[in-house]
Coordinates of C-alpha atoms and ligand atoms in Angstrom, one line a residue:
M1 CA 119.9 75.7 59.1
R2 CA 119.7 78.0 56.2
N3 CA 120.9 81.4 57.2
Y4 CA 120.3 83.8 54.4
L5 CA 120.7 87.1 56.1
K6 CA 121.9 89.0 53.0
H7 CA 120.0 90.7 50.3
F8 CA 121.1 90.6 46.7
I9 CA 121.6 94.1 45.5
N10 CA 123.6 95.4 42.5
G11 CA 125.1 92.0 41.8
E12 CA 126.3 91.4 45.3
W13 CA 125.2 89.7 48.5
V14 CA 125.0 92.6 51.0
E15 CA 124.2 92.9 54.7
S16 CA 120.9 94.4 55.7
T17 CA 121.0 97.9 57.2
G18 CA 118.7 96.5 60.0
S19 CA 119.3 93.8 62.5
K20 CA 115.9 92.1 62.7
T21 CA 115.5 88.6 61.3
I22 CA 112.5 86.4 60.3
D23 CA 112.4 82.7 61.1
V24 CA 111.4 80.4 58.3
I25 CA 109.4 77.3 59.4
N26 CA 109.0 73.9 57.8
P27 CA 105.2 73.5 57.9
A28 CA 105.4 69.7 58.0
T29 CA 107.6 69.6 61.2
E30 CA 106.8 73.1 62.6
E31 CA 110.6 73.4 63.1
V32 CA 112.6 76.5 62.2
I33 CA 114.7 75.7 59.2
G34 CA 116.4 79.0 58.7
Q35 CA 116.3 82.8 58.8
I36 CA 116.2 85.8 56.5
S37 CA 116.7 89.4 57.1
D38 CA 113.7 91.6 57.8
G39 CA 114.6 94.1 55.2
T40 CA 114.4 97.9 55.8
K41 CA 113.4 100.9 53.8
E42 CA 117.1 101.7 53.3
D43 CA 117.7 98.2 51.9
L44 CA 114.9 98.8 49.5
D45 CA 116.1 102.2 48.5
K46 CA 119.6 100.8 47.6
A47 CA 118.0 98.0 45.6
V48 CA 115.8 100.5 43.7
A49 CA 118.8 102.7 43.0
A50 CA 120.7 99.7 41.6
A51 CA 117.8 98.7 39.4
R52 CA 117.5 102.3 38.2
A53 CA 121.2 102.6 37.4
A54 CA 121.1 99.3 35.5
F55 CA 118.1 100.2 33.4
P56 CA 119.6 102.5 30.7
S57 CA 122.0 99.8 29.5
F58 CA 119.8 96.7 30.1
S59 CA 116.8 98.2 28.3
Q60 CA 119.0 98.8 25.3
T61 CA 120.3 95.2 25.0
T62 CA 119.2 93.5 21.8
K63 CA 116.5 90.9 21.6
E64 CA 119.1 88.3 20.7
E65 CA 121.1 89.1 23.8
R66 CA 118.1 88.7 26.0
I67 CA 117.1 85.4 24.3
Q68 CA 120.6 84.1 25.1
L69 CA 120.4 85.4 28.6
L70 CA 117.0 83.7 29.3
N71 CA 118.3 80.4 27.9
R72 CA 121.5 80.7 30.0
I73 CA 119.2 81.3 33.0
A74 CA 117.2 78.2 32.2
D75 CA 120.4 76.1 31.8
E76 CA 121.7 77.3 35.2
Y77 CA 118.2 76.7 36.7
E78 CA 118.3 73.1 35.5
K79 CA 121.6 72.5 37.2
R80 CA 120.0 73.5 40.5
K81 CA 117.1 71.0 40.1
D82 CA 117.7 68.9 43.2
D83 CA 118.2 72.0 45.4
I84 CA 115.0 73.7 44.1
V85 CA 112.9 70.6 44.6
E86 CA 114.1 70.0 48.1
T87 CA 113.8 73.6 49.1
I88 CA 110.2 73.9 48.0
T89 CA 109.3 70.8 49.9
Q90 CA 111.0 72.2 53.0
E91 CA 109.6 75.7 53.0
L92 CA 106.2 75.2 51.4
G93 CA 105.5 71.5 52.4
A94 CA 104.8 70.4 48.9
P95 CA 105.3 66.7 48.4
L96 CA 108.6 65.9 46.6
T97 CA 106.8 64.7 43.5
A98 CA 104.8 67.9 43.2
S99 CA 107.9 70.0 43.9
E100 CA 109.6 68.4 40.9
K101 CA 106.7 67.8 38.5
S102 CA 104.9 71.1 39.1
H103 CA 106.9 73.7 41.0
Y104 CA 110.3 73.1 39.5
N105 CA 109.0 72.6 36.0
M106 CA 106.8 75.7 36.0
G107 CA 109.7 77.9 36.9
L108 CA 111.8 76.4 34.1
G109 CA 108.9 76.6 31.7
H110 CA 108.5 80.4 32.1
F111 CA 112.2 81.1 31.3
R112 CA 112.3 78.8 28.3
Q113 CA 108.9 80.2 27.1
A114 CA 110.0 83.8 27.4
A115 CA 113.1 83.1 25.2
K116 CA 110.9 81.4 22.7
E117 CA 108.3 84.2 22.6
L118 CA 111.1 86.8 22.0
E119 CA 112.1 85.0 18.8
S120 CA 108.9 86.2 17.1
F121 CA 108.2 89.3 19.2
E122 CA 108.1 92.6 17.3
F123 CA 109.3 95.6 19.3
T124 CA 108.6 98.0 16.4
E125 CA 105.7 98.3 14.0
T126 CA 104.9 100.9 11.3
R127 CA 101.4 102.4 10.8
G128 CA 101.1 105.1 8.2
N129 CA 103.9 107.6 8.9
T130 CA 104.2 106.4 12.5
V131 CA 106.7 104.0 14.0
I132 CA 105.3 102.4 17.1
R133 CA 108.0 101.3 19.5
K134 CA 107.6 99.0 22.5
E135 CA 110.1 100.0 25.2
A136 CA 110.9 98.6 28.6
I137 CA 108.7 100.1 31.2
G138 CA 111.5 101.0 33.6
V139 CA 112.1 99.5 37.1
S140 CA 109.5 96.9 38.1
G141 CA 108.7 96.0 41.7
L142 CA 107.7 92.3 42.1
I143 CA 105.8 91.0 45.1
T144 CA 105.1 87.3 45.3
P145 CA 103.2 85.0 47.6
W146 CA 104.2 81.6 49.1
N147 CA 102.0 79.1 47.3
F148 CA 104.2 78.7 44.1
P149 CA 107.6 80.0 45.1
T150 CA 109.2 79.4 41.7
N151 CA 106.3 79.7 39.3
Q152 CA 105.1 83.2 40.4
T153 CA 108.6 84.6 40.6
A154 CA 109.7 83.0 37.3
T155 CA 106.8 84.2 35.3
K156 CA 107.3 87.8 36.4
L157 CA 111.1 87.7 36.1
A158 CA 111.2 86.0 32.7
S159 CA 108.8 88.6 31.3
A160 CA 110.6 91.5 32.8
F161 CA 114.0 90.3 31.5
A162 CA 112.5 89.6 28.1
A163 CA 111.2 93.2 28.0
G164 CA 114.4 94.8 29.2
S165 CA 113.0 95.9 32.6
T166 CA 115.2 95.8 35.7
V167 CA 113.6 94.6 38.9
V168 CA 113.4 94.5 42.7
L169 CA 111.8 91.3 44.0
K170 CA 110.2 90.8 47.5
P171 CA 109.2 87.2 47.9
S172 CA 106.9 85.9 50.6
E173 CA 108.6 85.8 54.0
L174 CA 107.1 82.3 54.4
T175 CA 108.9 80.8 51.4
P176 CA 112.0 83.0 50.7
F177 CA 114.6 80.3 49.9
A178 CA 113.5 79.5 46.4
A179 CA 114.2 83.1 45.4
I180 CA 117.7 83.0 47.0
I181 CA 118.4 80.0 44.7
L182 CA 117.1 82.1 41.7
A183 CA 119.5 84.9 42.6
E184 CA 122.3 82.4 42.5
V185 CA 121.1 81.1 39.2
F186 CA 121.1 84.6 37.8
E187 CA 124.6 85.2 39.1
A188 CA 125.8 82.0 37.4
A189 CA 124.0 83.0 34.2
G190 CA 125.9 86.3 34.1
L191 CA 122.9 88.6 34.5
P192 CA 124.4 92.2 34.5
K193 CA 124.6 93.7 37.9
G194 CA 121.6 95.7 39.1
V195 CA 119.2 94.0 36.7
F196 CA 117.9 91.7 39.5
N197 CA 117.7 92.8 43.1
L198 CA 116.3 90.8 45.9
V199 CA 115.2 92.3 49.2
N200 CA 113.7 90.0 51.8
G201 CA 111.3 91.2 54.5
S202 CA 107.8 91.9 55.4
G203 CA 104.9 93.1 53.3
E204 CA 104.4 96.0 55.7
V205 CA 107.9 97.4 55.2
V206 CA 109.3 96.1 51.9
G207 CA 106.0 95.5 50.2
N208 CA 104.5 98.9 51.1
G209 CA 107.9 100.4 50.3
I210 CA 107.7 99.0 46.7
S211 CA 104.1 100.0 46.0
S212 CA 104.8 103.6 47.1
H213 CA 108.4 104.0 45.8
P214 CA 108.6 107.1 43.5
D215 CA 111.4 105.4 41.5
I216 CA 109.5 102.2 40.7
D217 CA 107.4 102.4 37.5
F218 CA 105.4 99.2 37.7
V219 CA 104.3 96.8 40.4
S220 CA 103.4 93.3 39.7
F221 CA 101.7 91.5 42.6
T222 CA 100.3 88.1 43.2
G223 CA 98.5 87.4 46.4
S224 CA 95.3 88.3 48.3
G225 CA 92.7 90.8 47.3
A226 CA 93.1 92.8 50.4
V227 CA 96.8 93.4 49.8
G228 CA 96.1 94.0 46.1
Q229 CA 93.8 96.9 47.1
K230 CA 96.4 98.4 49.4
I231 CA 99.0 98.2 46.6
S232 CA 96.7 99.9 44.1
E233 CA 96.0 102.7 46.7
N234 CA 99.7 103.2 47.3
A235 CA 100.6 103.0 43.6
A236 CA 97.9 105.6 42.7
K237 CA 99.9 108.3 44.5
T238 CA 102.7 108.1 41.9
I239 CA 100.5 106.9 39.0
K240 CA 102.3 103.6 38.8
K241 CA 101.0 100.9 36.6
V242 CA 99.8 97.9 38.6
A243 CA 99.2 94.3 37.6
L244 CA 97.4 92.1 40.1
E245 CA 97.0 88.4 40.2
L246 CA 94.5 87.8 43.0
G247 CA 92.2 85.0 44.2
G248 CA 89.5 82.9 42.8
K249 CA 86.5 80.7 43.5
S250 CA 86.6 78.9 40.2
P251 CA 83.8 76.6 39.0
L252 CA 84.1 73.2 37.5
I253 CA 81.0 72.4 35.5
I254 CA 80.6 68.6 35.0
L255 CA 78.2 67.9 32.1
D256 CA 75.8 65.0 32.4
D257 CA 77.3 63.1 29.5
F258 CA 80.7 62.8 31.2
D259 CA 81.8 59.7 33.1
M260 CA 81.2 60.4 36.8
K261 CA 84.2 58.4 37.9
K262 CA 86.6 60.3 35.7
A263 CA 84.9 63.6 36.7
A264 CA 85.3 62.8 40.4
K265 CA 89.1 62.2 39.9
I266 CA 89.5 65.4 37.9
A267 CA 87.5 67.4 40.5
I268 CA 89.4 66.0 43.5
A269 CA 92.9 66.4 42.0
N270 CA 92.0 70.0 41.2
V271 CA 90.9 70.8 44.7
V272 CA 93.6 69.1 46.7
F273 CA 96.6 69.8 44.5
N274 CA 99.2 71.9 46.5
S275 CA 96.9 71.3 49.5
G276 CA 94.3 73.5 47.9
Q277 CA 96.6 76.5 48.0
V278 CA 96.1 77.4 44.4
C279 CA 94.4 80.6 43.1
T280 CA 92.9 78.7 40.1
A281 CA 91.6 75.8 42.2
A282 CA 88.2 74.6 41.0
T283 CA 86.6 74.8 44.5
R284 CA 83.0 74.9 43.3
T285 CA 82.0 71.6 41.7
L286 CA 78.8 71.9 39.7
I287 CA 77.0 68.7 38.9
P288 CA 73.7 67.8 37.3
K289 CA 71.1 67.1 40.0
S290 CA 70.3 63.7 38.4
K291 CA 73.9 62.6 38.8
Q292 CA 74.4 63.7 42.5
E293 CA 74.3 60.2 44.1
E294 CA 76.6 58.7 41.4
F295 CA 79.1 61.6 41.7
I296 CA 79.2 61.4 45.5
E297 CA 79.9 57.7 45.4
A298 CA 82.6 58.2 42.9
V299 CA 84.2 60.9 45.1
K300 CA 84.2 58.7 48.1
E301 CA 85.8 55.9 46.1
A302 CA 88.5 58.1 44.6
L303 CA 89.5 60.1 47.7
P304 CA 91.8 57.5 49.2
N305 CA 93.9 57.8 46.0
F306 CA 94.9 61.3 47.2
P307 CA 96.7 60.6 50.5
V308 CA 97.8 63.4 52.8
G309 CA 101.1 62.9 54.5
D310 CA 104.8 63.6 54.9
P311 CA 105.9 65.6 51.9
Q312 CA 109.3 63.8 51.9
D313 CA 107.3 60.6 51.2
K314 CA 106.8 60.2 47.4
K315 CA 103.4 58.6 48.0
S316 CA 101.9 61.7 49.5
F317 CA 99.7 63.7 47.2
L318 CA 99.1 66.5 49.7
G319 CA 101.4 67.9 52.3
P320 CA 100.5 70.4 55.1
L321 CA 99.3 73.9 54.6
V322 CA 102.0 76.5 54.6
S323 CA 101.5 78.0 58.1
E324 CA 99.5 77.9 61.3
K325 CA 97.6 81.0 60.2
Q326 CA 96.5 79.2 57.0
Y327 CA 95.6 76.1 59.0
N328 CA 93.4 78.1 61.4
R329 CA 91.8 79.9 58.5
V330 CA 90.9 76.6 56.7
Q331 CA 89.5 75.2 60.0
E332 CA 87.3 78.2 60.4
Y333 CA 85.9 77.8 56.9
I334 CA 85.1 74.1 57.5
E335 CA 83.3 75.0 60.7
K336 CA 81.4 77.7 58.8
G337 CA 80.3 75.2 56.1
I338 CA 78.9 72.9 58.8
E339 CA 77.2 75.9 60.5
E340 CA 75.6 77.1 57.3
G341 CA 74.1 73.7 56.7
A342 CA 76.2 72.0 54.0
T343 CA 76.6 68.2 54.3
L344 CA 80.1 67.0 55.1
I345 CA 80.8 63.8 53.2
A346 CA 84.5 63.6 53.7
G347 CA 87.2 65.2 55.9
G348 CA 86.1 67.9 58.4
T349 CA 87.9 69.8 61.1
G350 CA 91.0 68.7 62.9
K351 CA 94.2 67.0 61.8
P352 CA 94.2 63.8 59.7
E353 CA 94.9 60.6 61.8
G354 CA 98.5 60.1 62.7
L355 CA 99.6 63.6 61.6
D356 CA 99.6 65.6 64.9
K357 CA 102.7 67.6 64.1
G358 CA 102.6 69.9 61.1
Y359 CA 99.8 72.0 59.6
F360 CA 98.0 69.1 57.9
V361 CA 94.3 69.3 57.1
K362 CA 91.8 66.7 55.9
P363 CA 90.8 66.8 52.3
T364 CA 87.2 67.9 52.8
V365 CA 84.1 67.6 50.6
F366 CA 80.8 69.4 51.2
T367 CA 77.6 68.6 49.3
D368 CA 74.2 70.3 49.4
V369 CA 76.1 73.6 49.1
D370 CA 74.1 76.7 48.1
N371 CA 76.2 79.1 46.1
K372 CA 75.2 81.9 48.5
M373 CA 77.0 80.1 51.4
T374 CA 80.3 81.6 52.6
I375 CA 82.2 78.4 51.6
A376 CA 81.0 78.9 48.0
Q377 CA 81.7 82.6 47.9
E378 CA 85.1 83.1 49.7
E379 CA 88.5 81.8 48.8
I380 CA 89.4 79.2 51.4
F381 CA 92.9 78.3 50.1
G382 CA 92.7 74.8 51.4
P383 CA 91.6 71.3 50.1
V384 CA 87.9 72.0 50.5
M385 CA 85.4 71.1 47.7
S386 CA 81.9 72.5 47.6
V387 CA 79.5 70.4 45.5
I388 CA 76.6 72.4 44.0
T389 CA 73.8 70.9 41.9
Y390 CA 72.2 72.4 38.8
D391 CA 69.1 71.6 36.8
D392 CA 70.1 72.7 33.3
I393 CA 73.2 74.2 31.6
D394 CA 71.9 77.8 31.8
E395 CA 71.5 77.4 35.6
A396 CA 75.0 76.0 35.8
I397 CA 76.4 79.0 33.9
E398 CA 74.5 81.4 36.1
I399 CA 75.9 79.8 39.3
A400 CA 79.4 79.7 37.8
N401 CA 79.3 83.4 37.2
D402 CA 77.6 84.3 40.5
T403 CA 80.9 85.2 42.2
V404 CA 83.1 88.4 42.5
F405 CA 86.0 86.4 41.1
G406 CA 86.8 85.4 37.5
L407 CA 90.2 83.8 37.5
A408 CA 89.5 80.4 36.0
G409 CA 86.7 78.0 35.0
Y410 CA 86.7 74.3 34.1
V411 CA 84.3 72.1 32.1
V412 CA 84.3 68.4 31.5
G413 CA 81.9 66.9 29.0
E414 CA 81.6 64.9 25.7
D415 CA 79.3 67.2 23.7
D416 CA 81.5 69.8 22.0
E417 CA 78.7 72.2 21.4
T418 CA 77.8 72.4 25.1
V419 CA 81.5 72.5 26.2
T420 CA 82.0 75.5 23.8
K421 CA 78.9 77.2 25.1
V422 CA 80.2 76.9 28.7
A423 CA 83.7 78.0 27.8
S424 CA 82.4 81.1 26.1
S425 CA 79.9 81.9 28.9
I426 CA 82.1 81.8 32.0
R427 CA 83.5 85.2 32.8
A428 CA 87.0 84.2 33.7
G429 CA 90.5 84.5 32.2
R430 CA 91.3 80.9 31.8
I431 CA 88.9 78.0 30.9
V432 CA 90.3 74.4 31.0
V433 CA 88.5 71.8 29.0
N434 CA 88.5 68.1 30.0
G435 CA 91.5 68.3 32.4
A436 CA 93.9 69.7 29.7
R437 CA 97.5 70.3 30.8
A438 CA 99.0 73.8 31.3
D439 CA 100.3 75.7 28.3
F440 CA 103.1 78.2 29.0
S441 CA 102.0 80.4 26.0
A442 CA 98.5 80.7 27.3
P443 CA 97.8 84.1 29.0
F444 CA 97.1 83.9 32.7
G445 CA 95.1 86.4 34.7
G446 CA 91.7 87.3 36.0
Y447 CA 88.4 89.0 35.2
K448 CA 86.5 90.9 37.8
Q449 CA 88.1 90.9 41.3
S450 CA 90.6 88.2 40.4
G451 CA 93.0 90.8 39.0
I452 CA 94.3 93.2 36.4
G453 CA 96.6 92.2 33.6
R454 CA 98.0 89.0 32.2
E455 CA 101.1 87.0 32.8
W456 CA 102.8 84.1 31.0
G457 CA 104.1 84.1 27.4
E458 CA 103.8 87.0 25.0
Y459 CA 101.0 88.7 27.0
G460 CA 103.2 88.6 30.1
I461 CA 106.0 90.4 28.3
E462 CA 103.6 93.1 27.1
E463 CA 103.0 94.1 30.7
Y464 CA 106.6 95.2 31.1
L465 CA 106.5 97.5 28.0
E466 CA 105.5 101.0 27.3
V467 CA 104.2 102.0 23.9
K468 CA 105.8 104.9 22.1
S469 CA 104.6 106.5 18.8
V470 CA 107.2 108.3 16.7
V471 CA 105.1 110.2 14.3
G472 CA 106.7 111.3 11.0
M473 CA 109.7 109.1 11.5
P474 CA 112.0 109.4 8.5
S475 CA 112.3 106.0 6.9
Ligands
NAP501 P1 99.2 88.2 51.1 O1 99.3 88.8 52.4 O2 98.5 88.8 50.0 O3 100.8 88.0 50.7 C1 101.3 88.0 49.4 C2 102.6 88.8 49.3 O4 102.3 90.2 49.6 C3 103.6 88.5 50.4 O5 104.9 88.6 49.8 C4 103.4 89.5 51.4 O6 104.5 89.7 52.3 C5 103.1 90.7 50.6 N1 102.4 91.7 51.4 C6 101.7 91.7 52.5 N2 101.2 92.9 52.9 C7 101.6 93.8 51.9 C8 101.5 95.2 51.7 N3 100.8 95.9 52.5 N4 102.0 95.7 50.6 C9 102.7 95.0 49.7 N5 102.9 93.7 49.9 C10 102.4 93.0 51.0 O7 98.7 86.7 51.2 P2 98.7 85.8 52.6 O8 98.4 86.6 53.8 O9 100.0 85.1 52.6 O10 97.5 84.8 52.2 C11 96.2 85.2 52.6 C12 95.2 84.7 51.5 O11 95.6 85.3 50.3 C13 95.2 83.3 51.2 O12 94.5 82.6 52.1 C14 94.6 83.3 49.8 O13 93.2 83.3 49.9 C15 95.2 84.5 49.2 N6 96.4 84.2 48.4 C16 96.2 84.2 47.0 C17 97.3 83.9 46.2 C18 97.1 83.8 44.8 O14 97.9 83.1 44.1 N7 96.2 84.5 44.2 C19 98.5 83.6 46.8 C20 98.7 83.7 48.2 C21 97.6 84.0 48.9 P3 104.8 88.8 53.6 O15 106.1 88.2 53.2 O16 104.8 89.7 54.7 O17 103.7 87.8 53.7
MG502 MG1 101.5 88.0 55.0

């Protein structure tokens, strides 16, 4: 049992002022694996006061000091590799291989990248007789979801520290243990006290407390659109800057000159990775009508290469969903797809054979999907692919953009001109061509209802800075 009933405030592990606790469940076994404190408003106030007190000195540290700090953090993080991998598998249900290759590496990548970005980052600039200074924004409140417990915390924290902002973090109550390890990493790296504060608890109390706190200057949130709206409303009362990383319903456009077997593998991997609990998942697969039969055959053939099973088993490609709530939500969407007349060619409702315990779902593929259907418009957050056909490339682009979201878009094809046209026509913050790998310097964020602001790399650091003009500065 992991009992982490203390918050990390002002460089120390402190008792909660409340007595309520929250159970953390392993979604593969449905067993309670530990507890955290259900933080209170008083806990949050203490954390904000600590961050506020640490701000004047941390914001004045030099760029070189912060580069060294970020690299020490990355070094300490590397020492905790086995712990991080095992923890994410236990609390999220991600298979060990994904915990290591994706979750662990992404966390590390953001700390190293922020250090690298700082090397060339200019905090001052002269225009005419004005000196423009970029200064740390103040105290940042960070609210993170459960689907990438190290990636989403690390991108926010690395950017904040690089900019000189002090923080209060509230991770998801479903996956809080990765953030506890991060706090230990920061302690070991010698982060000055008060720069990082961790308060566990619910969105209702700690989350709402952050978005409405008069002493927090900036809120960076990743999660659902509904909560993003609530945060914006609360933040408006004290004119806080808000960055939102919300959901998506991203299209993958498969061009007719691309090998359908390769396309099927790329499409499936993208939809089932992390059990489909990915905001950038390409859940709408757009294929040329003439290639429909060939593509469906290729999908059926490739699907068994993505087995669902025990996350402790290195052969599993997908583990369970994170919670019973997410399991039920995905079941409802699969039922809705059937009800709306889409054709089920793989998966469906219920648990996969032999996996009665745990929140496992079947990788599911619908064809004959109309883009107006619920399963093509709403974020399911499970391994569910909707295959939609198109007649020509203009129609493909029109379908791709017929969504309230704009987080990501994908295209696979051989003809560079068409690929370029697609990449420039999709209204989304990140377009991935021919299954390219992630790049930590590439800005990450959404158009439309997918969010406000950018994370990762240099653009991520900018979010945690204010811009000051000093006009007539003597030189
Ligand atoms: P969520 O409610 O948006 O949770 C994300 C984070 O916000 C958690 O830390 C949560 O705290 C916190 N939160 C909840 N209510 C809040 C409030 N009023 N003020 C401030 N913070 C608050 O997401 P969910 O319910 O876990 O998932 C629901 C759906 O959201 C998913 O099915 C998916 O579609 C979407 N989602 C998207 C992403 C993404 O990466 N874009 C990530 C996760 C979920 P708790 O600890 O209390 O949960
Ligand atoms: Mg919640």
